[in-house]
Amino acid sequence: MRGDDSSFFLTPRNNTQLGWFRRSAIGINKLYSIMAEMKTDAGITEPRITPYR
């Protein structure tokens, strides 16, 4: 989740604001795609994994 292609929670701010990032929510589709990638990487074979399970 710390790679260059990761958009997890951090977005850049412009120069007039304090700090270099701000927290932002992620959508449900992004959450499901992250979970699908984690499931594949972990070798889980269950057909459906949900964030509320």
mmCIF file of N, CA and C in Angstrom:
data_model
loop_
_atom_site.group_PDB
_atom_site.id
_atom_site.type_symbol
_atom_site.label_atom_id
_atom_site.label_comp_id
_atom_site.label_asym_id
_atom_site.label_seq_id
_atom_site.Cartn_x
_atom_site.Cartn_y
_atom_site.Cartn_z
ATOM 1 N N MET A 1 0.790 -1.206 0.000
ATOM 2 C CA MET A 1 0.000 0.000 0.000
ATOM 3 C C MET A 1 0.833 1.271 0.000
ATOM 4 N N ARG A 2 2.133 1.130 0.011
ATOM 5 C CA ARG A 2 2.989 2.302 -0.001
ATOM 6 C C ARG A 2 3.665 2.524 -1.343
ATOM 7 N N GLY A 3 3.285 1.773 -2.359
ATOM 8 C CA GLY A 3 3.916 1.901 -3.664
ATOM 9 C C GLY A 3 3.508 3.172 -4.379
ATOM 10 N N ASP A 4 4.186 3.444 -5.474
ATOM 11 C CA ASP A 4 3.888 4.636 -6.253
ATOM 12 C C ASP A 4 2.496 4.600 -6.864
ATOM 13 N N ASP A 5 1.945 3.400 -7.104
ATOM 14 C CA ASP A 5 0.626 3.288 -7.713
ATOM 15 C C ASP A 5 -0.491 3.279 -6.675
ATOM 16 N N SER A 6 -0.179 3.392 -5.412
ATOM 17 C CA SER A 6 -1.169 3.338 -4.348
ATOM 18 C C SER A 6 -1.773 4.713 -4.101
ATOM 19 N N SER A 7 -3.096 4.771 -4.060
ATOM 20 C CA SER A 7 -3.776 6.031 -3.765
ATOM 21 C C SER A 7 -4.481 5.950 -2.424
ATOM 22 N N PHE A 8 -4.018 5.080 -1.569
ATOM 23 C CA PHE A 8 -4.687 4.785 -0.315
ATOM 24 C C PHE A 8 -4.579 5.931 0.683
ATOM 25 N N PHE A 9 -5.636 6.650 0.880
ATOM 26 C CA PHE A 9 -5.812 7.677 1.896
ATOM 27 C C PHE A 9 -5.056 8.991 1.718
ATOM 28 N N LEU A 10 -4.013 9.061 0.932
ATOM 29 C CA LEU A 10 -3.256 10.303 0.835
ATOM 30 C C LEU A 10 -3.432 10.956 -0.523
ATOM 31 N N THR A 11 -3.706 12.245 -0.495
ATOM 32 C CA THR A 11 -3.769 13.026 -1.725
ATOM 33 C C THR A 11 -2.888 14.261 -1.541
ATOM 34 N N PRO A 12 -2.210 14.721 -2.583
ATOM 35 C CA PRO A 12 -1.331 15.883 -2.438
ATOM 36 C C PRO A 12 -2.121 17.164 -2.208
ATOM 37 N N ARG A 13 -1.528 18.091 -1.503
ATOM 38 C CA ARG A 13 -2.120 19.407 -1.272
ATOM 39 C C ARG A 13 -1.418 20.433 -2.149
ATOM 40 N N ASN A 14 -2.053 21.575 -2.302
ATOM 41 C CA ASN A 14 -1.384 22.639 -3.052
ATOM 42 C C ASN A 14 -0.428 23.397 -2.129
ATOM 43 N N ASN A 15 0.336 24.303 -2.665
ATOM 44 C CA ASN A 15 1.396 24.983 -1.907
ATOM 45 C C ASN A 15 0.888 25.912 -0.813
ATOM 46 N N THR A 16 -0.348 26.375 -0.880
ATOM 47 C CA THR A 16 -0.847 27.328 0.109
ATOM 48 C C THR A 16 -1.323 26.650 1.390
ATOM 49 N N GLN A 17 -1.462 25.345 1.388
ATOM 50 C CA GLN A 17 -1.945 24.635 2.565
ATOM 51 C C GLN A 17 -0.785 24.086 3.384
ATOM 52 N N LEU A 18 -1.022 23.877 4.663
ATOM 53 C CA LEU A 18 -0.006 23.301 5.539
ATOM 54 C C LEU A 18 0.122 21.809 5.280
ATOM 55 N N GLY A 19 1.339 21.306 5.337
ATOM 56 C CA GLY A 19 1.573 19.879 5.112
ATOM 57 C C GLY A 19 1.584 19.537 3.637
ATOM 58 N N TRP A 20 2.018 18.350 3.318
ATOM 59 C CA TRP A 20 2.113 17.937 1.911
ATOM 60 C C TRP A 20 1.018 16.960 1.512
ATOM 61 N N PHE A 21 0.191 16.524 2.453
ATOM 62 C CA PHE A 21 -0.886 15.600 2.121
ATOM 63 C C PHE A 21 -2.119 15.907 2.955
ATOM 64 N N ARG A 22 -3.228 15.350 2.552
ATOM 65 C CA ARG A 22 -4.452 15.414 3.344
ATOM 66 C C ARG A 22 -5.115 14.052 3.314
ATOM 67 N N ARG A 23 -5.835 13.737 4.346
ATOM 68 C CA ARG A 23 -6.556 12.470 4.393
ATOM 69 C C ARG A 23 -7.807 12.572 3.533
ATOM 70 N N SER A 24 -8.145 11.493 2.863
ATOM 71 C CA SER A 24 -9.368 11.471 2.074
ATOM 72 C C SER A 24 -9.928 10.054 2.083
ATOM 73 N N ALA A 25 -11.226 9.969 2.009
ATOM 74 C CA ALA A 25 -11.893 8.668 2.016
ATOM 75 C C ALA A 25 -11.695 7.966 0.681
ATOM 76 N N ILE A 26 -11.794 6.631 0.705
ATOM 77 C CA ILE A 26 -11.760 5.868 -0.539
ATOM 78 C C ILE A 26 -13.148 5.296 -0.767
ATOM 79 N N GLY A 27 -13.484 5.051 -1.997
ATOM 80 C CA GLY A 27 -14.795 4.526 -2.339
ATOM 81 C C GLY A 27 -14.890 3.024 -2.138
ATOM 82 N N ILE A 28 -16.106 2.521 -2.167
ATOM 83 C CA ILE A 28 -16.353 1.093 -1.955
ATOM 84 C C ILE A 28 -15.732 0.257 -3.070
ATOM 85 N N ASN A 29 -15.741 0.744 -4.296
ATOM 86 C CA ASN A 29 -15.133 -0.014 -5.394
ATOM 87 C C ASN A 29 -13.627 -0.131 -5.217
ATOM 88 N N LYS A 30 -12.982 0.931 -4.766
ATOM 89 C CA LYS A 30 -11.545 0.885 -4.498
ATOM 90 C C LYS A 30 -11.257 -0.077 -3.352
ATOM 91 N N LEU A 31 -12.093 -0.052 -2.323
ATOM 92 C CA LEU A 31 -11.930 -0.959 -1.191
ATOM 93 C C LEU A 31 -12.032 -2.414 -1.639
ATOM 94 N N TYR A 32 -13.023 -2.722 -2.472
ATOM 95 C CA TYR A 32 -13.169 -4.093 -2.970
ATOM 96 C C TYR A 32 -11.987 -4.510 -3.849
ATOM 97 N N SER A 33 -11.462 -3.591 -4.653
ATOM 98 C CA SER A 33 -10.321 -3.960 -5.497
ATOM 99 C C SER A 33 -9.070 -4.193 -4.650
ATOM 100 N N ILE A 34 -8.897 -3.420 -3.589
ATOM 101 C CA ILE A 34 -7.772 -3.644 -2.677
ATOM 102 C C ILE A 34 -7.920 -5.000 -1.999
ATOM 103 N N MET A 35 -9.137 -5.318 -1.552
ATOM 104 C CA MET A 35 -9.372 -6.603 -0.888
ATOM 105 C C MET A 35 -9.158 -7.772 -1.844
ATOM 106 N N ALA A 36 -9.560 -7.618 -3.098
ATOM 107 C CA ALA A 36 -9.349 -8.690 -4.076
ATOM 108 C C ALA A 36 -7.860 -8.927 -4.303
ATOM 109 N N GLU A 37 -7.088 -7.859 -4.369
ATOM 110 C CA GLU A 37 -5.642 -7.991 -4.543
ATOM 111 C C GLU A 37 -5.004 -8.642 -3.314
ATOM 112 N N MET A 38 -5.443 -8.247 -2.125
ATOM 113 C CA MET A 38 -4.917 -8.839 -0.893
ATOM 114 C C MET A 38 -5.268 -10.322 -0.816
ATOM 115 N N LYS A 39 -6.490 -10.672 -1.236
ATOM 116 C CA LYS A 39 -6.929 -12.069 -1.222
ATOM 117 C C LYS A 39 -6.063 -12.906 -2.154
ATOM 118 N N THR A 40 -5.785 -12.399 -3.333
ATOM 119 C CA THR A 40 -4.941 -13.108 -4.292
ATOM 120 C C THR A 40 -3.527 -13.281 -3.755
ATOM 121 N N ASP A 41 -2.971 -12.210 -3.214
ATOM 122 C CA ASP A 41 -1.610 -12.261 -2.672
ATOM 123 C C ASP A 41 -1.494 -13.212 -1.486
ATOM 124 N N ALA A 42 -2.576 -13.345 -0.699
ATOM 125 C CA ALA A 42 -2.559 -14.213 0.478
ATOM 126 C C ALA A 42 -2.867 -15.665 0.134
ATOM 127 N N GLY A 43 -3.321 -15.915 -1.090
ATOM 128 C CA GLY A 43 -3.633 -17.278 -1.504
ATOM 129 C C GLY A 43 -4.958 -17.788 -0.965
ATOM 130 N N ILE A 44 -5.876 -16.897 -0.612
ATOM 131 C CA ILE A 44 -7.195 -17.289 -0.110
ATOM 132 C C ILE A 44 -8.045 -17.739 -1.285
ATOM 133 N N THR A 45 -8.690 -18.893 -1.142
ATOM 134 C CA THR A 45 -9.458 -19.452 -2.254
ATOM 135 C C THR A 45 -10.964 -19.301 -2.085
ATOM 136 N N GLU A 46 -11.430 -18.702 -0.999
ATOM 137 C CA GLU A 46 -12.867 -18.490 -0.839
ATOM 138 C C GLU A 46 -13.359 -17.585 -1.962
ATOM 139 N N PRO A 47 -14.545 -17.883 -2.508
ATOM 140 C CA PRO A 47 -15.004 -17.113 -3.665
ATOM 141 C C PRO A 47 -15.358 -15.661 -3.348
ATOM 142 N N ARG A 48 -15.779 -15.384 -2.118
ATOM 143 C CA ARG A 48 -16.196 -14.015 -1.815
ATOM 144 C C ARG A 48 -15.681 -13.597 -0.442
ATOM 145 N N ILE A 49 -14.992 -12.505 -0.413
ATOM 146 C CA ILE A 49 -14.513 -11.906 0.828
ATOM 147 C C ILE A 49 -15.044 -10.475 0.853
ATOM 148 N N THR A 50 -15.672 -10.075 1.945
ATOM 149 C CA THR A 50 -16.253 -8.741 2.045
ATOM 150 C C THR A 50 -15.635 -7.984 3.215
ATOM 151 N N PRO A 51 -15.667 -6.654 3.180
ATOM 152 C CA PRO A 51 -15.065 -5.880 4.267
ATOM 153 C C PRO A 51 -15.855 -5.952 5.562
ATOM 154 N N TYR A 52 -17.094 -6.370 5.515
ATOM 155 C CA TYR A 52 -17.932 -6.407 6.710
ATOM 156 C C TYR A 52 -18.075 -7.809 7.269
ATOM 157 N N ARG A 53 -17.300 -8.742 6.791
ATOM 158 C CA ARG A 53 -17.403 -10.129 7.217
ATOM 159 C C ARG A 53 -16.651 -10.378 8.484
#
